[in-house]
Short mmCIF file of C-alpha atoms and ligand atoms in Angstrom, two decimals:
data_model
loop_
_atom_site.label_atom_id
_atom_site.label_comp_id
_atom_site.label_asym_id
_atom_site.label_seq_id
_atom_site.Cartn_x
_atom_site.Cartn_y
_atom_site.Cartn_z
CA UNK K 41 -1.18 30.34 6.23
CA UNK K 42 -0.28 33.14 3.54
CA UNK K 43 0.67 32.03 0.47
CA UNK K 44 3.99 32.78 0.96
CA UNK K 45 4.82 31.17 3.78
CA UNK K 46 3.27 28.17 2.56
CA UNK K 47 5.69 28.16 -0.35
CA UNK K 48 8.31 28.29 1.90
CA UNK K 49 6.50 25.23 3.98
CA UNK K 50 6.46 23.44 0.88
CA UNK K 51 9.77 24.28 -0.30
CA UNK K 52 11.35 22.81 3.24
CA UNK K 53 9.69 19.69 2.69
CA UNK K 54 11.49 16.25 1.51
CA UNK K 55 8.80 15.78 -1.01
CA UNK K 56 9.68 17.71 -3.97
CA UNK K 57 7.16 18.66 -6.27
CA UNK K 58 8.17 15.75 -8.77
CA UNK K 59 8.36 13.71 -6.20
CA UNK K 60 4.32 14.54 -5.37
CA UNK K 61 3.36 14.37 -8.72
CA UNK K 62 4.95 10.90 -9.54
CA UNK K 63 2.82 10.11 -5.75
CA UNK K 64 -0.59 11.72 -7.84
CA UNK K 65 0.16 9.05 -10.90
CA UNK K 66 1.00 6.24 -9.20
CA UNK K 67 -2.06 5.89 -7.06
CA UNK K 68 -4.25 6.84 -9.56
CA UNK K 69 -3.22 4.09 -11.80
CA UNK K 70 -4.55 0.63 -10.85
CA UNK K 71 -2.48 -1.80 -9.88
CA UNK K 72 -4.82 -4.90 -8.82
CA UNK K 73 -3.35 -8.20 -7.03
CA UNK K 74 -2.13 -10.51 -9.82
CA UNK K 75 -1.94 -7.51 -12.57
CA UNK K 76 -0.15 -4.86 -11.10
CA UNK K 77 2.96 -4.69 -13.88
CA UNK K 78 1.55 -1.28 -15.58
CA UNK K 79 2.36 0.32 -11.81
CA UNK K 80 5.10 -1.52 -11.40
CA UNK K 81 6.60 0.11 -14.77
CA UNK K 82 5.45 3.17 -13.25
CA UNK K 83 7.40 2.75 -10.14
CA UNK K 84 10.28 1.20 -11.63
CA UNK K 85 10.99 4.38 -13.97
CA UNK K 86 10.81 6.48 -11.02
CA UNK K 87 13.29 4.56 -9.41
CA UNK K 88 15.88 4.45 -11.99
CA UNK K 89 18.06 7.22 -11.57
CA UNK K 90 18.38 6.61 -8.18
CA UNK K 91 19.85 2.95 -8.65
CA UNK K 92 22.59 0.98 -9.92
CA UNK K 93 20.49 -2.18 -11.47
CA UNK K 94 17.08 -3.44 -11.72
CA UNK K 95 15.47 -6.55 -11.87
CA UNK K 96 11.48 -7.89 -12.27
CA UNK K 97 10.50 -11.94 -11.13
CA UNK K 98 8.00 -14.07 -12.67
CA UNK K 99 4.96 -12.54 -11.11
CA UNK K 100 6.32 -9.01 -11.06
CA UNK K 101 7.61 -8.29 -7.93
CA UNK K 102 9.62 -5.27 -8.57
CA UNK K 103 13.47 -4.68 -7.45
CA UNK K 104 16.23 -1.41 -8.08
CA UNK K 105 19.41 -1.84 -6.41
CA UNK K 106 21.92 0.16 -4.85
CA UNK K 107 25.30 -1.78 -4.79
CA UNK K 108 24.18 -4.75 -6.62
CA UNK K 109 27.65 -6.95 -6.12
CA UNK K 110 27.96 -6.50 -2.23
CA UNK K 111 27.23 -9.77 -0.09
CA UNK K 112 25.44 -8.56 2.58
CA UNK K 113 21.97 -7.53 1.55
CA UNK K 114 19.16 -5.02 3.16
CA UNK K 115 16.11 -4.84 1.82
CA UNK K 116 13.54 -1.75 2.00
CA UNK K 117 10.05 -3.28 1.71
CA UNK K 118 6.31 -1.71 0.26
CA UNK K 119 3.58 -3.87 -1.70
CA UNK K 120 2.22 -2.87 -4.86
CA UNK K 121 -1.15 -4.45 -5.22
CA UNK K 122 -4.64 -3.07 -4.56
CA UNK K 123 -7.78 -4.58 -3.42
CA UNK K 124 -9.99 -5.39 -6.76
CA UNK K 125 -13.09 -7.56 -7.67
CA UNK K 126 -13.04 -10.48 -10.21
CA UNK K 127 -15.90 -10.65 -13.12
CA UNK K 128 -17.26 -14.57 -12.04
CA UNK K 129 -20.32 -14.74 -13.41
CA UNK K 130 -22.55 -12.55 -16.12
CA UNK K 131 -26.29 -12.72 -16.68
CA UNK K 132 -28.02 -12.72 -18.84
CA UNK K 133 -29.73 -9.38 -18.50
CA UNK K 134 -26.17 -8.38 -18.69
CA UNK K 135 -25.41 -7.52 -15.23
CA UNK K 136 -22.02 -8.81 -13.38
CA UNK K 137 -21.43 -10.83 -10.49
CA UNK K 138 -18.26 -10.97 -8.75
CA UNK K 139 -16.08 -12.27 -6.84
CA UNK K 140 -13.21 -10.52 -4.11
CA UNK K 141 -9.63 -9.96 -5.08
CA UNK K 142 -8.60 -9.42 -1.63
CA UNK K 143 -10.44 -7.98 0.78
CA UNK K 144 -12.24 -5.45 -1.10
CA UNK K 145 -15.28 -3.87 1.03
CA UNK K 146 -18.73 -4.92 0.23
CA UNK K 147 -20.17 -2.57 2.52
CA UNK K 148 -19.10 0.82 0.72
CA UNK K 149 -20.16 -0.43 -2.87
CA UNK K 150 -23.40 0.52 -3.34
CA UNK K 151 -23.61 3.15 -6.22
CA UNK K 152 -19.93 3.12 -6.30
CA UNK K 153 -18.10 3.74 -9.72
CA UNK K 154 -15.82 1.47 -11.18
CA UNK K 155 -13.32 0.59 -14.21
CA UNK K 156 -13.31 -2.97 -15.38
CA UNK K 157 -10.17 -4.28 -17.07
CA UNK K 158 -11.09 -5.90 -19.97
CA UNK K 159 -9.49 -7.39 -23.11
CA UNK K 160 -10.33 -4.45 -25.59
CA UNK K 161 -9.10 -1.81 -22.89
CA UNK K 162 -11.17 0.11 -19.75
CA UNK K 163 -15.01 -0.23 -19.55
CA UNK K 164 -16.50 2.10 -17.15
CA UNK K 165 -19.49 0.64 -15.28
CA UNK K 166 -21.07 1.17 -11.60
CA UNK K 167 -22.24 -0.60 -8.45
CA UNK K 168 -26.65 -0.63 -9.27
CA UNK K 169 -28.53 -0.40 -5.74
CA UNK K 170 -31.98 -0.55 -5.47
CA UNK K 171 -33.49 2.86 -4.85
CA UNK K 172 -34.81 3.92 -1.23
CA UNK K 173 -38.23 3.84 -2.84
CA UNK K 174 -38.37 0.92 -4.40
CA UNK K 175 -35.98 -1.48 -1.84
CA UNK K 176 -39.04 -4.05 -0.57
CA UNK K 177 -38.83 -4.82 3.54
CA UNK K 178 -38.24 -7.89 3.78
CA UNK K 179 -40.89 -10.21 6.44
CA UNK K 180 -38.15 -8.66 9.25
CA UNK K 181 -38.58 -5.43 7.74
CA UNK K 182 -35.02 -5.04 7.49
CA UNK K 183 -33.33 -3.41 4.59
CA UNK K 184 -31.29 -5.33 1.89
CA UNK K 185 -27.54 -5.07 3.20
CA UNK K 186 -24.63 -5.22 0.27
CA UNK K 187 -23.26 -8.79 -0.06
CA UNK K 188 -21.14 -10.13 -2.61
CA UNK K 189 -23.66 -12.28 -4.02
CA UNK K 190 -26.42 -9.51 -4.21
CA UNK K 191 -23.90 -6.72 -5.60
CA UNK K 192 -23.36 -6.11 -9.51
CA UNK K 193 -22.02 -3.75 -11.77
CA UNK K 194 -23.99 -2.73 -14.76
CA UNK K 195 -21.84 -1.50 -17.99
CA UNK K 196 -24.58 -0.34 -20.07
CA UNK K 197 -24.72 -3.95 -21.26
CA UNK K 198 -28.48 -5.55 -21.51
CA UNK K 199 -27.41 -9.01 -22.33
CA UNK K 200 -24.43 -11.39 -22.02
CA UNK K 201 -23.65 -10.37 -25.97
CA UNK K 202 -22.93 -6.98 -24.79
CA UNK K 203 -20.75 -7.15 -22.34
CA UNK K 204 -18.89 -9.65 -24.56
CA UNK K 205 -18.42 -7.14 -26.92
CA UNK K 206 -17.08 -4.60 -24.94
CA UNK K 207 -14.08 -6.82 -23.63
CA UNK K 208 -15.73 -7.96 -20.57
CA UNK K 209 -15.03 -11.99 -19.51
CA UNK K 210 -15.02 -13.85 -16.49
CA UNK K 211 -11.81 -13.28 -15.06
CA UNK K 212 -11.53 -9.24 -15.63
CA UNK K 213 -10.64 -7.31 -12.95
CA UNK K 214 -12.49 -4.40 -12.00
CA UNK K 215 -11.37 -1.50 -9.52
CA UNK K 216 -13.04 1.42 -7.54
CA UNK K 217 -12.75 5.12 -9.85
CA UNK K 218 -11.92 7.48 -7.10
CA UNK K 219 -8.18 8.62 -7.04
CA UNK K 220 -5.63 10.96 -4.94
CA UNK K 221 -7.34 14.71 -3.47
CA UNK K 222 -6.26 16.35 -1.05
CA UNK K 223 -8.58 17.75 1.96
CA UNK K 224 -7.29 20.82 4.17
CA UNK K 225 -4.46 20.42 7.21
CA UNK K 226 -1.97 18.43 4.78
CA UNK K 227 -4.77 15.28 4.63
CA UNK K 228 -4.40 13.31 1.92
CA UNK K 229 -7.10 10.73 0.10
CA UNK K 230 -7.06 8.28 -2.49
CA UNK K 231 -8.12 4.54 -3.50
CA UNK K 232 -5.20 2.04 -2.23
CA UNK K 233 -2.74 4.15 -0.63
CA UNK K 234 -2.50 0.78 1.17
CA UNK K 235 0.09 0.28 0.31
CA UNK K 236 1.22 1.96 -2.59
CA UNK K 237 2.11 5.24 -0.37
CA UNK K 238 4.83 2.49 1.18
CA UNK K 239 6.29 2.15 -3.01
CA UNK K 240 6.53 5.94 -3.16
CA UNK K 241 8.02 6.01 0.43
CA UNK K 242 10.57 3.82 -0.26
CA UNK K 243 11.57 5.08 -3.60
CA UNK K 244 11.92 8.43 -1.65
CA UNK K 245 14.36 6.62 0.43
CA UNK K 246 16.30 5.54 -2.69
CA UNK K 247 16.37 8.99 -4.25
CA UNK K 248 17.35 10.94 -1.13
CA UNK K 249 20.36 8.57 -0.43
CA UNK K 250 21.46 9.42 -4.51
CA UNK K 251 20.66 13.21 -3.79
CA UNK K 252 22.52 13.27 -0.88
CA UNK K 253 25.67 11.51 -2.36
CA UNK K 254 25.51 8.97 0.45
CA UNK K 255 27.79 5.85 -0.05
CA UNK K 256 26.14 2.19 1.76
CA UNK K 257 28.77 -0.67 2.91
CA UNK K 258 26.26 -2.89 1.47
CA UNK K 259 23.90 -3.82 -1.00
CA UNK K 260 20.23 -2.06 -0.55
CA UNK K 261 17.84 -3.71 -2.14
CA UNK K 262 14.38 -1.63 -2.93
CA UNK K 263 11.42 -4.18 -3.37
CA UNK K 264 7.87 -3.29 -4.39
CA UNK K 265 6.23 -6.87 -3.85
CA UNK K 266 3.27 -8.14 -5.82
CA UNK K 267 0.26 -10.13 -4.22
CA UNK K 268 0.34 -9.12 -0.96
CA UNK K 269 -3.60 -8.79 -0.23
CA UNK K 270 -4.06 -12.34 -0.86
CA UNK K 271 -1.94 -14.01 1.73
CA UNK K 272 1.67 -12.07 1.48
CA UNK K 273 2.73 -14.20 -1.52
CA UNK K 274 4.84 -11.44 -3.67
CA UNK K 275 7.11 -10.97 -0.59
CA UNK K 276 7.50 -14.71 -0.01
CA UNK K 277 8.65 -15.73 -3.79
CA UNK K 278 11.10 -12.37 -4.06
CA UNK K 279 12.65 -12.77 -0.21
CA UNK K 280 13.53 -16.61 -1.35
CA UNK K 281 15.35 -14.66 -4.60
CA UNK K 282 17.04 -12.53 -3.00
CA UNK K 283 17.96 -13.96 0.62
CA UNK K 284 18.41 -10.65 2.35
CA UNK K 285 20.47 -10.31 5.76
CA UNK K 286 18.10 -7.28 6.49
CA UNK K 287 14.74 -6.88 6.12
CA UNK K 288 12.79 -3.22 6.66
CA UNK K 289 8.80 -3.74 6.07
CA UNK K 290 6.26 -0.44 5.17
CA UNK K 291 2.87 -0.81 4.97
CA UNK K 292 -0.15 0.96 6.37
CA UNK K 293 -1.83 0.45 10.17
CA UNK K 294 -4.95 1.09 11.51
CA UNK K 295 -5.32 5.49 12.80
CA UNK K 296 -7.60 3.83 15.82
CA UNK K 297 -8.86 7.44 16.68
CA UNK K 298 -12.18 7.03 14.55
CA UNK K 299 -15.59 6.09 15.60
CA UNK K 300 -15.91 2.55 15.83
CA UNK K 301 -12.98 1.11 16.53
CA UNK K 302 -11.96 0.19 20.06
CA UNK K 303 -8.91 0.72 21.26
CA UNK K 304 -8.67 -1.72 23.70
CA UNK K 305 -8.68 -4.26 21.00
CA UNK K 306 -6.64 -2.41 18.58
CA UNK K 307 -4.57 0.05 20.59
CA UNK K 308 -4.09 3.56 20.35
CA UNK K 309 -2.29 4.87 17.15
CA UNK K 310 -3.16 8.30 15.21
CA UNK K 311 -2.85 10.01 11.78
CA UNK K 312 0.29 12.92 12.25
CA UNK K 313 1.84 11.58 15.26
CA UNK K 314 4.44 9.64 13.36
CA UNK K 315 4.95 6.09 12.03
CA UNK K 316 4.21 3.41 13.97
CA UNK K 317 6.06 0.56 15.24
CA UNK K 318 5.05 -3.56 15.84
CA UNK K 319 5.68 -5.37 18.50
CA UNK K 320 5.30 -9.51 17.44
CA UNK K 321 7.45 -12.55 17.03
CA UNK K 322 8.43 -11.77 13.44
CA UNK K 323 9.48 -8.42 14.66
CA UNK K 324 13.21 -8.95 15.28
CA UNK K 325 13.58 -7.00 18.67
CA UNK K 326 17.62 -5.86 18.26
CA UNK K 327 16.51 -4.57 14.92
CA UNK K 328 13.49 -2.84 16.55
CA UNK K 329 15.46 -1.29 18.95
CA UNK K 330 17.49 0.28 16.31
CA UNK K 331 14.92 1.92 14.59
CA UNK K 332 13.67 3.14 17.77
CA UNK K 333 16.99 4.81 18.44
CA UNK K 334 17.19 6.08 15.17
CA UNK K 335 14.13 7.44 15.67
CA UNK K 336 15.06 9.31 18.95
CA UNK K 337 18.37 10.57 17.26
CA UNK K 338 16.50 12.00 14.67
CA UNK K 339 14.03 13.29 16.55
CA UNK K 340 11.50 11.38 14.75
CA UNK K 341 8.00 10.76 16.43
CA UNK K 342 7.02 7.04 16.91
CA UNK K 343 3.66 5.13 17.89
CA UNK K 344 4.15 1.55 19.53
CA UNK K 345 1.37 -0.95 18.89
CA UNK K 346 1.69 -4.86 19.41
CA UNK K 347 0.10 -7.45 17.35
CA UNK K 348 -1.01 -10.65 18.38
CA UNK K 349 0.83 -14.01 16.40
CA UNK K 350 1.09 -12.13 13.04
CA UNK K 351 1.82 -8.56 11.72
CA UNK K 352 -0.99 -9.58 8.77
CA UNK K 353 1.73 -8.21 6.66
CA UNK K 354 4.84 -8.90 4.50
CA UNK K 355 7.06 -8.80 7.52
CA UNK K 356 5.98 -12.03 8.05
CA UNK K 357 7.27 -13.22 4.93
CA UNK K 358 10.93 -12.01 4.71
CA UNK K 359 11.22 -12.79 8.49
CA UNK K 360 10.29 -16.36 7.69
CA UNK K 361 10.81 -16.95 4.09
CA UNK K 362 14.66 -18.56 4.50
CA UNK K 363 16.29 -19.28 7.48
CA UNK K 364 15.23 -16.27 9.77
CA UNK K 365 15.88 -12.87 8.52
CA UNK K 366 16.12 -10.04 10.98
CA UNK K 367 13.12 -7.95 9.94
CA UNK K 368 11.33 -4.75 11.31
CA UNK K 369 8.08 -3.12 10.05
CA UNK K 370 7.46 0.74 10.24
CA UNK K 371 3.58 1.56 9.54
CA UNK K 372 2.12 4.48 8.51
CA UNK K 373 -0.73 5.45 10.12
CA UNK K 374 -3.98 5.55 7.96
CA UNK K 375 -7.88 6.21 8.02
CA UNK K 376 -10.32 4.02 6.69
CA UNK K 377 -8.08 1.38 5.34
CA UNK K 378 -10.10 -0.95 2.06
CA UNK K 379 -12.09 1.79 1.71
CA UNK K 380 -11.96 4.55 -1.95
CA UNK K 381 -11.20 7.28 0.58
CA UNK K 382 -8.24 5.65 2.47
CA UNK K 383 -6.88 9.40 4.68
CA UNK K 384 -3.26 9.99 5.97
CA UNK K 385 -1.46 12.94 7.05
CA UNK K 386 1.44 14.16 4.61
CA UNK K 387 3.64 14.81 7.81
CA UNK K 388 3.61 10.88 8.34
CA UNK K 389 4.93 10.38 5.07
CA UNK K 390 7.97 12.19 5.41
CA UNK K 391 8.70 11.42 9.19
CA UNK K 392 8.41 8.03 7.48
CA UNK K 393 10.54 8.34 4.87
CA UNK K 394 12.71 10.15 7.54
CA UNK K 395 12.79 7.15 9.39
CA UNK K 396 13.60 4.38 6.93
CA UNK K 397 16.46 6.81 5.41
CA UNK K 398 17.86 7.36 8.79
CA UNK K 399 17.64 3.60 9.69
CA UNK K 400 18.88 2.80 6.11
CA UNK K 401 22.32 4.81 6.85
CA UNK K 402 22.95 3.71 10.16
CA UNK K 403 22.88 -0.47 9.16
CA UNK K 404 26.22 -2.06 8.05
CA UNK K 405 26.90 -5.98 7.56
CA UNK K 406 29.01 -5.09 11.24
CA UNK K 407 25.22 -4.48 12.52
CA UNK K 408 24.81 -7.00 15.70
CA UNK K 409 21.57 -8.37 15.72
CA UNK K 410 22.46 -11.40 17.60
CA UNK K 411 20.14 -12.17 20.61
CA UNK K 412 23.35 -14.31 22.52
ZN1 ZN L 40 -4.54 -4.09 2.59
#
């Protein structure tokens, strides 16, 4: 494309240029599960001018508010946590052993760079491997294969003293270096957009409906929930709070279009065809049908997948947190999810933006969801 015509491209598109720079910052800041309030103050300043009130909870589950004395409540959904490894154990050759914070990936460590969180501020330090030459075959001649209790990062430490000094203590939390690029054809890649591209999607929503001047009959509430990659606890504790009528989930799904994964098992979704939709008992099927009507109004492309018992995400949690809450999840399709170069397509972002926005305008507390 010539360069003008991509300005014009660019110009057209619902991400402004704020807007994408605000994206750049917020995933490259870490936000690991259980300390994720330096995002959250990120995402919460963002969010500001585009609300009425705000409010944090005791772990930091994040809330701005649109309409903040209405009685019937929707809620717009993203988590803000990412994957991270816990310091458990240092040597004393000063190397350090750790354990998961969610379901980071052992495999893609090796000789991987990371930032460890310590008391006295960042400490660089990397993922050692044994080099090709020196790696002894085992009596199966096989090669060693990373495992959390053979991987380690080394600081530049050489004995427990050091690393000590530098901050470092069981308990620090350490995440992966690499942050947002972007490849050609509108990909983008970056550390955790899982599922911090669902905070900036849904902060979109908040500042289109203030750009646009559009008026809700009810109150929307924006949530950015902590502790999701350990078991969906952020969303449970703030969907208690709140008690919505109205729940919309974001979060990432599986593009199954790459090598290795089977579609049979896990369906056929891609990267730029539009977000995709769940099928599964904490999907609330009226609501569902909504959004998928919405969609087709819009003219908004949508992928259908089903999931078996469990979306493995916080729609479970506002859907069953209180006393049933009609809840939906829309999923943006993504490459190589728990992985430093997680891949999606900006056109997904906006269709779902597009999609929540759209959804967002056409609820009202007159919204039938009953099933009788
Ligand atoms: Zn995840």
């Amino acid at each position: 494309m010539a360069k003008t015509e991509k300005a014009k491209a660019k110009s057209k598109s619902i991400i402004t240029d704020k807007a994408f720079q605000f994206l750049k910052n917020y995933i490259n800041n870490p936000s690991p599960t259980g300390f994720e309030s330096g995002g959250q103050k990120l995402w919460l300043e963002y969010l500001k001018p585009y609300t009425d009130s705000q409010f944090t909870d005791p772990y930091g589950s994040a809330v701005g508010v649109i309409n903040p004395s209405s009685p019937f409540k929707v809620v717009i959904e993203a988590h803000a946590d990412e994957i991270s490894w816990f310091v458990n154990y240092i040597s004393n050759e000063g190397l350090i052993y750790l354990k998961r914070n969610g379901g980071v990936d052992h495999q893609i460590a090796p000789a991987k760079r990371v930032v460890i969180h310590g008391k006295k501020g960042p400490v660089k330090a990397v993922f050692g491997w044994p080099a090709i030459h020196t790696r002894m075959a085992s009596v199966d001649s096989k090669e060693p294969q990373p495992r959390v209790d053979n991987l380690f990062l080394d600081c530049g430490a050489r004995n427990k003293k050091e690393v000590d000094a530098l901050g470092i203590h069981v308990g620090s939390v350490a995440t992966y270096e690499e942050g947002f690029d972007e490849l050609a054809h509108d990909y983008y890649i970056g550390r955790a957009f899982d599922n911090r591209i669902g905070g900036f999607m849904i902060a979109e929503v908040a500042r289109l409906l203030a750009e646009n001047k559009k008026k809700l009959s009810y109150g929307l509430y924006i949530v950015n929930a902590v502790q999701e990659e350990i078991g969906l606890r952020g969303a449970e504790m703030i969907a208690r709070r709140i008690k919505p009528d109205i729940a919309i989930i974001t979060d990432v799904t599986h593009d199954t279009t790459t090598p290795m994964v089977n579609k049979i098992i896990e369906g056929d979704v891609a990267c730029g065809k539009g977000p995709s939709l769940a099928y599964g008992p904490a999907v609330h099927n009226k609501l569902l049908t909504l959004v998928q009507e919405t969609a087709e109004k819009h003219k908004i492309p949508v992928q259908l997948r089903a999931v078996s018992r469990s979306t493995g995400t916080d729609t479970e949690s506002f859907a069953y947190a209180n006393d049933g809450c009609p809840s939906v999840l829309i999923s943006i399709p993504l490459r190589y999810m728990h992985t430093t170069v997680e891949m999606l397509h900006r056109k997904d972002i906006e269709d779902t933006i597009k999609l929540m926005y759209e959804t967002v305008l056409t609820l009202s507390p007159k919204t039938k969801l009953s099933y009788f």
